[in-house]
Coordinates of C-alpha atoms (C1' of nucleotides) in Angstrom, one line a residue:
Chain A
X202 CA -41.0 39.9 -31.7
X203 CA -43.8 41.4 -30.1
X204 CA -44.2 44.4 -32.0
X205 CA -44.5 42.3 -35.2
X206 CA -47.2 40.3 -33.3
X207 CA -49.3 43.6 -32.7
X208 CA -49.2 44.8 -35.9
X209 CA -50.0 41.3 -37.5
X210 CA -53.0 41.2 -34.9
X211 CA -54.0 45.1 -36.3
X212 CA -53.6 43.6 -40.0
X213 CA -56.2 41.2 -39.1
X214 CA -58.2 42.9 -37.0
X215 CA -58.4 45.7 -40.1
X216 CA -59.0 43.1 -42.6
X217 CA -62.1 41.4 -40.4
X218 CA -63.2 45.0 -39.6
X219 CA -63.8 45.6 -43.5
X220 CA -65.3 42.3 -44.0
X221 CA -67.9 43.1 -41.0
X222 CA -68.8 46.5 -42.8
X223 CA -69.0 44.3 -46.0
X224 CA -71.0 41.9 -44.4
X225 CA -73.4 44.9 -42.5
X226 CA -73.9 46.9 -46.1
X227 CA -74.8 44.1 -47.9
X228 CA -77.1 42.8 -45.8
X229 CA -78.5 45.8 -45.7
X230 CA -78.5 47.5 -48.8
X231 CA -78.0 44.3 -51.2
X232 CA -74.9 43.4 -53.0
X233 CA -75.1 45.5 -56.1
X234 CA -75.2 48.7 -54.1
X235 CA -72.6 48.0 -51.5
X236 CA -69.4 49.7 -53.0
X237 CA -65.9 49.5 -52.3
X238 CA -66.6 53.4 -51.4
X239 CA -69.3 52.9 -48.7
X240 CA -67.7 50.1 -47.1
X241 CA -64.7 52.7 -46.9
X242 CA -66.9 55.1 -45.5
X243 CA -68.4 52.8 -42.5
X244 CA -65.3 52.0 -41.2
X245 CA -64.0 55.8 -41.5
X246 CA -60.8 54.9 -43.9
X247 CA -60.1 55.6 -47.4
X248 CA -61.0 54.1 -50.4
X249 CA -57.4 52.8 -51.0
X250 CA -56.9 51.0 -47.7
X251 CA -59.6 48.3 -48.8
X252 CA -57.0 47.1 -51.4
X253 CA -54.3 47.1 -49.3
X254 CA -56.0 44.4 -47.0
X255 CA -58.1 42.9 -50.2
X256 CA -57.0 42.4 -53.9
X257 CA -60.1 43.3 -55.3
X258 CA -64.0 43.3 -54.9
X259 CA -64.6 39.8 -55.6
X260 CA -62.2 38.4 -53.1
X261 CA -64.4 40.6 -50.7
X262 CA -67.3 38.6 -51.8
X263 CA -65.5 35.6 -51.5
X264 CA -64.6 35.6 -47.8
X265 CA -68.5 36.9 -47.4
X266 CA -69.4 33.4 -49.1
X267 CA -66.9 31.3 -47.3
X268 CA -68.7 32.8 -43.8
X269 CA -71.6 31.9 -45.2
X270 CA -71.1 28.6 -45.7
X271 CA -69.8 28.5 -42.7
X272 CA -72.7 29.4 -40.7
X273 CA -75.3 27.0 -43.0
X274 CA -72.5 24.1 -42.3
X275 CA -72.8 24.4 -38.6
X276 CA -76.9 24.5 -38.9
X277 CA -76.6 21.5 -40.5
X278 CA -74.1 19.7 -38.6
X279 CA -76.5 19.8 -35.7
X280 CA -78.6 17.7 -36.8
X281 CA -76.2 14.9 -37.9
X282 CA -77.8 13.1 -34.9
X283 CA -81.3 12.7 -36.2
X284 CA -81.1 8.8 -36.6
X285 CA -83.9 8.6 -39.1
X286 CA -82.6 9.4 -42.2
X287 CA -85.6 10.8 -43.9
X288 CA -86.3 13.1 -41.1
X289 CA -82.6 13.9 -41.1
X290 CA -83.1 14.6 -45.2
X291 CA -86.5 16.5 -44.3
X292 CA -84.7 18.7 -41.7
X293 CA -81.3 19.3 -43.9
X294 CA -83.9 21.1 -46.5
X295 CA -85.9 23.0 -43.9
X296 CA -82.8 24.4 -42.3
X297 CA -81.4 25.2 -45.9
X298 CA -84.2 27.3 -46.8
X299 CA -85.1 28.8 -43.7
X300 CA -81.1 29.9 -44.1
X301 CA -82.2 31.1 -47.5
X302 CA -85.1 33.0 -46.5
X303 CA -83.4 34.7 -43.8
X304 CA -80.5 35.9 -45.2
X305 CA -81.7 36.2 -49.1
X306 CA -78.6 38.6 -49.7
X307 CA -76.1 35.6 -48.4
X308 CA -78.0 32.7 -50.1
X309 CA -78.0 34.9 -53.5
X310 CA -73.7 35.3 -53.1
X311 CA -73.4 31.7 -52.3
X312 CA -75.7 29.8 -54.9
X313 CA -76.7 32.8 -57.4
X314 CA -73.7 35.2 -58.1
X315 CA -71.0 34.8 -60.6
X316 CA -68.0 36.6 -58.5
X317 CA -66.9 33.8 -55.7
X318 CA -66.7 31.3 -58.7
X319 CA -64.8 33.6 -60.8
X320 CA -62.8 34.0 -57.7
X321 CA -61.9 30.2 -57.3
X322 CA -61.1 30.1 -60.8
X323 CA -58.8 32.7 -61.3
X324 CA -57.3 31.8 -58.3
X325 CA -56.2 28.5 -59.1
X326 CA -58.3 26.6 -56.2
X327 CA -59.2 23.6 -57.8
X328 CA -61.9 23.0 -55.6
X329 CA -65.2 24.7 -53.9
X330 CA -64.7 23.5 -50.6
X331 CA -67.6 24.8 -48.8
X332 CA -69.9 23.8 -51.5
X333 CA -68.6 20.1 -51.7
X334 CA -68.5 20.0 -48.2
X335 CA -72.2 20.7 -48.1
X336 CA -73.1 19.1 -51.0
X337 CA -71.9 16.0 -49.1
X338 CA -73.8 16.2 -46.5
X339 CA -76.5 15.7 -48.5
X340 CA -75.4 12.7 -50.8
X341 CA -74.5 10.5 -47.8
X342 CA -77.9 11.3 -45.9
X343 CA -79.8 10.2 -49.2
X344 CA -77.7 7.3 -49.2
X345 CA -79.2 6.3 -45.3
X346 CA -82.1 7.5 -47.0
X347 CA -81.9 4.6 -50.0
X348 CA -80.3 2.1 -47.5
X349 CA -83.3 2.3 -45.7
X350 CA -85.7 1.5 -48.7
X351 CA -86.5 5.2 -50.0
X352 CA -85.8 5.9 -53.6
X353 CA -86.0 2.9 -55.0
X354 CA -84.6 2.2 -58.3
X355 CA -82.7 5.9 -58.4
X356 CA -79.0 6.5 -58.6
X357 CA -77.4 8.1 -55.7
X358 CA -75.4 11.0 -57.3
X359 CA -78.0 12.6 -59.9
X360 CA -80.8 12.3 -57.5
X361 CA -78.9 13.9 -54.7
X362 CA -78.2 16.9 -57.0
X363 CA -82.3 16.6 -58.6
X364 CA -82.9 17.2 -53.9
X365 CA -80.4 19.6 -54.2
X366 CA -81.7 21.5 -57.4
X367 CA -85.6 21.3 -55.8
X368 CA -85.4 23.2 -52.9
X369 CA -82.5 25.6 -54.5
X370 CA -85.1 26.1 -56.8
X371 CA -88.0 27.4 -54.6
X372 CA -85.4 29.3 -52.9
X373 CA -83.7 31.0 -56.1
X374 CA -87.7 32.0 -57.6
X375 CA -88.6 33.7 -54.3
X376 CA -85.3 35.5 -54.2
X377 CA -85.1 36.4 -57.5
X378 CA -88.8 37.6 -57.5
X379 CA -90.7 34.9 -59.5
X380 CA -92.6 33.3 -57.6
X381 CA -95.5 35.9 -57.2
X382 CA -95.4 37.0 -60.2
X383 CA -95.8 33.1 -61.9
X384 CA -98.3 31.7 -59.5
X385 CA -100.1 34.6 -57.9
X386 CA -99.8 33.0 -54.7
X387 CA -98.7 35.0 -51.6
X388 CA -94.7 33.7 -52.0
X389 CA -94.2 32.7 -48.3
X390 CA -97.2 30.7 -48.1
X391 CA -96.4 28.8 -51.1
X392 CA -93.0 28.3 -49.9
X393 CA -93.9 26.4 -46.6
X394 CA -96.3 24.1 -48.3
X395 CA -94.9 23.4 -51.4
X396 CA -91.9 22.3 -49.4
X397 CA -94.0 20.1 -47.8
X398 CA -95.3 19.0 -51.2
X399 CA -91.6 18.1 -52.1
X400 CA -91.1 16.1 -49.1
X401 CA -93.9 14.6 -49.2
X402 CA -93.1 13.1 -52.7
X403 CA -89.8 12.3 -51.3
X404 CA -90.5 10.0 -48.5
X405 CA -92.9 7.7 -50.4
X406 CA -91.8 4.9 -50.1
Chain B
X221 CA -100.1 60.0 -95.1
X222 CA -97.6 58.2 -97.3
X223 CA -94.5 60.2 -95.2
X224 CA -95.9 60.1 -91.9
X225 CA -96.4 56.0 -92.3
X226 CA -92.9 55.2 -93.5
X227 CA -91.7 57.5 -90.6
X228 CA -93.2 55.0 -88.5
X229 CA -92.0 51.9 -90.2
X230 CA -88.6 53.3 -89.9
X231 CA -88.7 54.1 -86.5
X232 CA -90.3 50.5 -86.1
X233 CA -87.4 49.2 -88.4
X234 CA -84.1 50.9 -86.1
X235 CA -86.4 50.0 -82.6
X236 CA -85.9 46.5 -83.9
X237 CA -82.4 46.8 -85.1
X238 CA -81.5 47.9 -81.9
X239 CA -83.1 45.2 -80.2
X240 CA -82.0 42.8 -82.8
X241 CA -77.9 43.5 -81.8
X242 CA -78.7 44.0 -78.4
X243 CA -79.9 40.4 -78.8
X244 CA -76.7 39.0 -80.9
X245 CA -74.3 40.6 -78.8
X246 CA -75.2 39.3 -75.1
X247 CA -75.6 36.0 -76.4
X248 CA -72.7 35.8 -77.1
X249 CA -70.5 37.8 -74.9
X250 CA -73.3 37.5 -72.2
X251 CA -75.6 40.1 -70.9
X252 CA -73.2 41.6 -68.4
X253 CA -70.4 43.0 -71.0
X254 CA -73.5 43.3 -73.4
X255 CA -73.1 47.4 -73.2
X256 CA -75.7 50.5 -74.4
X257 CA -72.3 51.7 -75.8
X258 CA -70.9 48.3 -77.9
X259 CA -75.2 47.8 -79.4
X260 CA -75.0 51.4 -80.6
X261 CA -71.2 50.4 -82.1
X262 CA -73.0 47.4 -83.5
X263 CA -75.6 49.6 -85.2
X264 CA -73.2 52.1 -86.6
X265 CA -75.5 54.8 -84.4
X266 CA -74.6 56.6 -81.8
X267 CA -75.5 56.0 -77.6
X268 CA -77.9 59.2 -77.5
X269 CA -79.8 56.6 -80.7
X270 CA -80.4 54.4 -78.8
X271 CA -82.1 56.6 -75.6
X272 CA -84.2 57.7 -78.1
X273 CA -85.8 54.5 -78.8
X274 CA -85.4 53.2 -75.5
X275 CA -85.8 55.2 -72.0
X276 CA -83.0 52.7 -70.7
X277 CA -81.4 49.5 -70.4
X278 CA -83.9 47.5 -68.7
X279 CA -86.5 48.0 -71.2
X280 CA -84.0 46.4 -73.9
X281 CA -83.7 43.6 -71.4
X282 CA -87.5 43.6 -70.6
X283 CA -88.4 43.6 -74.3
X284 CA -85.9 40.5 -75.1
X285 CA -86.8 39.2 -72.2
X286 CA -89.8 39.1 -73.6
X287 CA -88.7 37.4 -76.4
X288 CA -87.6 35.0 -74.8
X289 CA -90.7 34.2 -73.7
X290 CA -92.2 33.9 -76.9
X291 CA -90.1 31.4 -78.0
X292 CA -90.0 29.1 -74.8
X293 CA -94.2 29.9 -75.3
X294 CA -93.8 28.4 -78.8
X295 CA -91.8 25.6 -78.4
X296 CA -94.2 24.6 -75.5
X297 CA -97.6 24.8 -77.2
X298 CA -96.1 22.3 -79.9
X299 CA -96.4 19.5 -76.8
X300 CA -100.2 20.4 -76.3
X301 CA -101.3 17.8 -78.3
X302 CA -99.3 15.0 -75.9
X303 CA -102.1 13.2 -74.9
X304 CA -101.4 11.1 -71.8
X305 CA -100.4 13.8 -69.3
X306 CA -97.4 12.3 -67.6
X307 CA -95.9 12.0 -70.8
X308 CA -96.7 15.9 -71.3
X309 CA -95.3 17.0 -68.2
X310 CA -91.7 15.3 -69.3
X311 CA -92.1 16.6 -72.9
X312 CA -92.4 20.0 -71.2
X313 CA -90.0 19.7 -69.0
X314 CA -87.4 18.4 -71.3
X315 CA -88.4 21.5 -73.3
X316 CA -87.9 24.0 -70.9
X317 CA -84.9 22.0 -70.0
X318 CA -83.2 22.1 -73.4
X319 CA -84.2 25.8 -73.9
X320 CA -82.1 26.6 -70.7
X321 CA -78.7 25.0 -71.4
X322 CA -79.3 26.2 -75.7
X323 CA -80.4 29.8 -74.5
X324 CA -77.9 29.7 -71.5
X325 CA -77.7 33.8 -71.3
X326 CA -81.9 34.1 -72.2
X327 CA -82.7 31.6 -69.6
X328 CA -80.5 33.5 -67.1
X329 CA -82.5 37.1 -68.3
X330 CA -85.6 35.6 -68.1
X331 CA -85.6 33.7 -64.7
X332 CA -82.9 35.0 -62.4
X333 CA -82.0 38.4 -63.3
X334 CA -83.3 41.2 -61.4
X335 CA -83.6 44.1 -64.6
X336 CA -86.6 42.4 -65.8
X337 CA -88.9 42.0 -62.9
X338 CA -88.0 45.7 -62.1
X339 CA -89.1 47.4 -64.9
X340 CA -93.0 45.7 -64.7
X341 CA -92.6 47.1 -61.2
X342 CA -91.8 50.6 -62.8
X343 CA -94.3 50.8 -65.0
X344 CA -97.3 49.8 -63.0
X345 CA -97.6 46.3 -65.0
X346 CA -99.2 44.3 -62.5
X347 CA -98.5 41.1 -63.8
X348 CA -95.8 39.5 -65.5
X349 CA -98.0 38.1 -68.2
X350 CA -95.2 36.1 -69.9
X351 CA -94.0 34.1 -66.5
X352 CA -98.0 33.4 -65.5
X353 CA -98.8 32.1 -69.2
X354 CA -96.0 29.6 -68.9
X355 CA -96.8 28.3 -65.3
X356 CA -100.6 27.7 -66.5
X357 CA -99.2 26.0 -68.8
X358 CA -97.3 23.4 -66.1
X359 CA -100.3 23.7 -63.7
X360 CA -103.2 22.6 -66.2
X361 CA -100.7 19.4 -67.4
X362 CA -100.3 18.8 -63.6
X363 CA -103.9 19.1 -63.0
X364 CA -104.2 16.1 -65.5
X365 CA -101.8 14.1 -64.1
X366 CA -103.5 14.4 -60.7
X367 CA -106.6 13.2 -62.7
X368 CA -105.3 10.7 -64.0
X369 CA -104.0 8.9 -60.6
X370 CA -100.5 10.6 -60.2
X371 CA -98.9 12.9 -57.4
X372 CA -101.8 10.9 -55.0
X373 CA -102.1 13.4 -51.5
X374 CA -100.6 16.2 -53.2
X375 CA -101.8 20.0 -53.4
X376 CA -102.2 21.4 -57.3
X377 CA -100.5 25.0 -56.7
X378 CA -97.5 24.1 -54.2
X379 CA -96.9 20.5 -56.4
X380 CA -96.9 22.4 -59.9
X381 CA -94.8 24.8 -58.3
X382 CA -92.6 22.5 -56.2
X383 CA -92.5 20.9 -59.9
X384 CA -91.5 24.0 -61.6
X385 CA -88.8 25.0 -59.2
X386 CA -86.9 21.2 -59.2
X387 CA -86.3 22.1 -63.1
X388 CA -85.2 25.6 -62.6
X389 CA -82.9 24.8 -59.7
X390 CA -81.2 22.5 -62.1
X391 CA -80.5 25.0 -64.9
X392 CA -80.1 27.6 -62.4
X393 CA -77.3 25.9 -60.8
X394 CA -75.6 24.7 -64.1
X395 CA -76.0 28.3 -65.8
X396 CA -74.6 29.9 -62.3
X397 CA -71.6 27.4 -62.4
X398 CA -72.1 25.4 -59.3
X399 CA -72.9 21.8 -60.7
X400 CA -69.0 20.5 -61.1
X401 CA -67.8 22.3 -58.1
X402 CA -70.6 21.2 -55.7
X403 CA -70.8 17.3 -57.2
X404 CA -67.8 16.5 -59.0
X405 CA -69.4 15.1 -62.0
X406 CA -69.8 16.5 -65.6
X407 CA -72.5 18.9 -65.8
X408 CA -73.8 18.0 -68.7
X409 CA -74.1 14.2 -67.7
X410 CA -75.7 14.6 -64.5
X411 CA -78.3 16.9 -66.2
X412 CA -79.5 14.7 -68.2
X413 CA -79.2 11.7 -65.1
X414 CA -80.8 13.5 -62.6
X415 CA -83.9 14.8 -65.1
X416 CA -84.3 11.6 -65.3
X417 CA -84.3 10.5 -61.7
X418 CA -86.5 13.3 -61.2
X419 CA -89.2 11.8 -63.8
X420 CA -88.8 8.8 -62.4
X421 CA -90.0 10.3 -58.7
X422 CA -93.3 12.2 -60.8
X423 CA -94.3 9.5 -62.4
X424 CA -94.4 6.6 -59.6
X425 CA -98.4 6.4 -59.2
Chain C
dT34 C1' -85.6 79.6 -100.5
dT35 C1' -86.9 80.0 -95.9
dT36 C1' -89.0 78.2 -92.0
dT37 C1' -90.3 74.5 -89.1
dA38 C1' -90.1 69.8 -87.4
dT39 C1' -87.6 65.6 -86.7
dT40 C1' -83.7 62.8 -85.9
dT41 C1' -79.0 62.1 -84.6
dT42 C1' -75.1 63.3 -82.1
dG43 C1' -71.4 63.1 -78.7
dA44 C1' -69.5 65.8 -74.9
dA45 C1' -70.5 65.8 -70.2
dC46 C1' -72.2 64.0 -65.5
dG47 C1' -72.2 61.1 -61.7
dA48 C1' -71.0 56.6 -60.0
dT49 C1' -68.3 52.5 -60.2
dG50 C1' -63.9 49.4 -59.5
dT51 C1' -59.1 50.0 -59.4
dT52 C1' -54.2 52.0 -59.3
dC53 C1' -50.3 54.3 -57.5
dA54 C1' -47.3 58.2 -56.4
dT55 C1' -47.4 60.9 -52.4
dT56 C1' -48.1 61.7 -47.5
dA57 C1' -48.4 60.3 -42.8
dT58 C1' -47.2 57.3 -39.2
dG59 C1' -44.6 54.3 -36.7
dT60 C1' -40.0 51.8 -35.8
dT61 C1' -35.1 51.3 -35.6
dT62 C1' -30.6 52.9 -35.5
dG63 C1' -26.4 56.0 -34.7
Chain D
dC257 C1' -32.9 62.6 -29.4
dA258 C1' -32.6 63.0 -34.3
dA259 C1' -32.0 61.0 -38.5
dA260 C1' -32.9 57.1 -41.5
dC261 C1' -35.8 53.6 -42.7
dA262 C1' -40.2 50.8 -43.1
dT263 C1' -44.9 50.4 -43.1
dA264 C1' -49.6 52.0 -43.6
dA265 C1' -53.0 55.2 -45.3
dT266 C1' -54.4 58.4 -48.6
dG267 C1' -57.2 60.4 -52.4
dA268 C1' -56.6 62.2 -56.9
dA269 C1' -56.7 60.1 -61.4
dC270 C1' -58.1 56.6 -64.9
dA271 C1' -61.2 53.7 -67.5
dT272 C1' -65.8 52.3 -68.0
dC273 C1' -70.6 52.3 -67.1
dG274 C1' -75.6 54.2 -67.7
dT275 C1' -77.7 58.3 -68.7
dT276 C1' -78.9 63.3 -70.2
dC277 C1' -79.5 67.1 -73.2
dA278 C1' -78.1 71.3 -75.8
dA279 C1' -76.5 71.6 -80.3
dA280 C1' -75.9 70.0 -85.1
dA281 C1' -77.6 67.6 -89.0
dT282 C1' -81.2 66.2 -91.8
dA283 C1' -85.9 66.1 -93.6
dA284 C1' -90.5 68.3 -94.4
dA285 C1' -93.5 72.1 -95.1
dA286 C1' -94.4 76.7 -96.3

DNA sequence: TTTTATTTTGAACGATGTTCATTATGTTTG
DNA sequence: CAAACATAATGAACATCGTTCAAAATAAAA
């Protein structure tokens, strides 16, 4: 069966070769202006052999947002071996928002846009993997965190999401063009010390 | 000048009419399938109508975005007369709080869409008046917490908005559909949990 | 009544995501 | 090698979107 083997390596190569052009535009260019048509157009094929290798746009978007996660999963699986677990905590938020400062346009799919969701739902996957999975992460370092005397008195699940929601915050305003235009500060200034600010409040203990 | 007047009011009259649908209609079918075709249906005009009054879609959005703004403005003025200012900053959280999961599409308009922020850019308005009247808002009821012994160490601008963004990430998240997937739990339980663990880490003197 | 000004209209344009009959290419078989 | 078959690639065509603008309808003035 090697002939079936090449041409299910081609399939795949084709498929990862459109997701690469996907991934190039839209970092780029921005989501909203990458097309079906100019991802066509980078690799040289037609505007029909997209949906032969992918359903539709959104599934597109998907398998951008599942890459994603993949890369911010690795950042933060490097530093499962910093023993103290609020510098572990303080280092899991740094490396998310560096993430979501240097690749706004990913960040935005992954936490912002409605398509991968929409995906996962009409698609029958019970579960977001990638963001449990990360999610995760969190929850058991704030539980070394709590073990270790920090938050006292607070539940671990909604004060794991209120982490969570903090820095997503900061990160969604500066994306979505807020934060200048609210505070008059110079946006990446404020970021880097009202992180600080954050952590700061967090590792009182 | 009895003509030229009511020409005016009615121009005034089908501006807000306009507005008024545009209004009713992405609330409730949401801003995306809220169309410049399906508010001139609404109206009983026709699409050229509604060019006429508006030059295009993102001053609609910008002017109920707008709105918005007045309302969320309203509804927060009521808690100036909170005297003790920890107690304020909840009251105005829980405000803006409630105004985001009541005015789900509105919230979504006025703090994470893109349309809004571009027109000021268009048209030369330097400021985003409605955005920097609300933050003063949170940054003078910080200001008198700090005064008053709380937030000990921390910095007034990056705290109020290190403050600001912990609330928004929440509704952020649960407007953009990634509380259940990420956490497992209901949304609308651990919104009201983790406010409260978030309180709970303000107010610790 | 005729002329002028104003308001409304909807066909038309370009761009988007998407579909699918047709064409081109590659593989197998007699 | 040629004919039959299978697979892959194509791009015109469709529906929908925001937007424009010459033409038609209506109102005001002369």
């Amino acid at each position: 069966m090697g002939i079936a083997e090449r041409k299910a390596k081609e399939k795949e190569e084709l498929k990862a070769l459109i997701l690469s052009a996907a991934k190039k535009l839209f970092a780029e260019k921005g989501i909203e202006e990458t097309t079906i048509r100019s991802i066509a157009r980078e690799i040289e094929y037609s505007v029909g052999t997209v949906y032969v290798y992918y359903k539709d746009k959104t599934e597109i978007l998907h398998e951008l947002h599942q890459q994603g996660f993949a890369q911010l999963g690795g950042e933060m699986r490097s530093l499962f071996n910093v023993s103290d677990p609020m510098e572990r905590l303080k280092a899991i938020g740094r490396t998310y928002m560096n993430f979501a400062l240097e690749n706004t346009q990913m960040y935005d799919l992954m936490f912002n846009m409605k398509a991968p969701m929409e995906f996962i739902k009409a698609n029958e996957e019970k579960t977001w993997k990638e963001g449990h999975g990360t999610f995760d992460a969190l929850r058991n370092t704030v539980k070394d965190c709590i073990d270790h005397g920090y938050f006292k008195g607070h539940q671990l699940e909604p004060l794991s999401f209120a982490i969570w929601s903090s820095v997503h915050g900061m990160c969604s305003l500066y994306i979505r063009d807020r934060v200048k235009a609210a505070t008059g500060q110079e946006p990446d200034e404020l970021m880097g010390s009202a992180y600080e600010d954050l952590m700061l409040l967090f590792s009182r203990k």
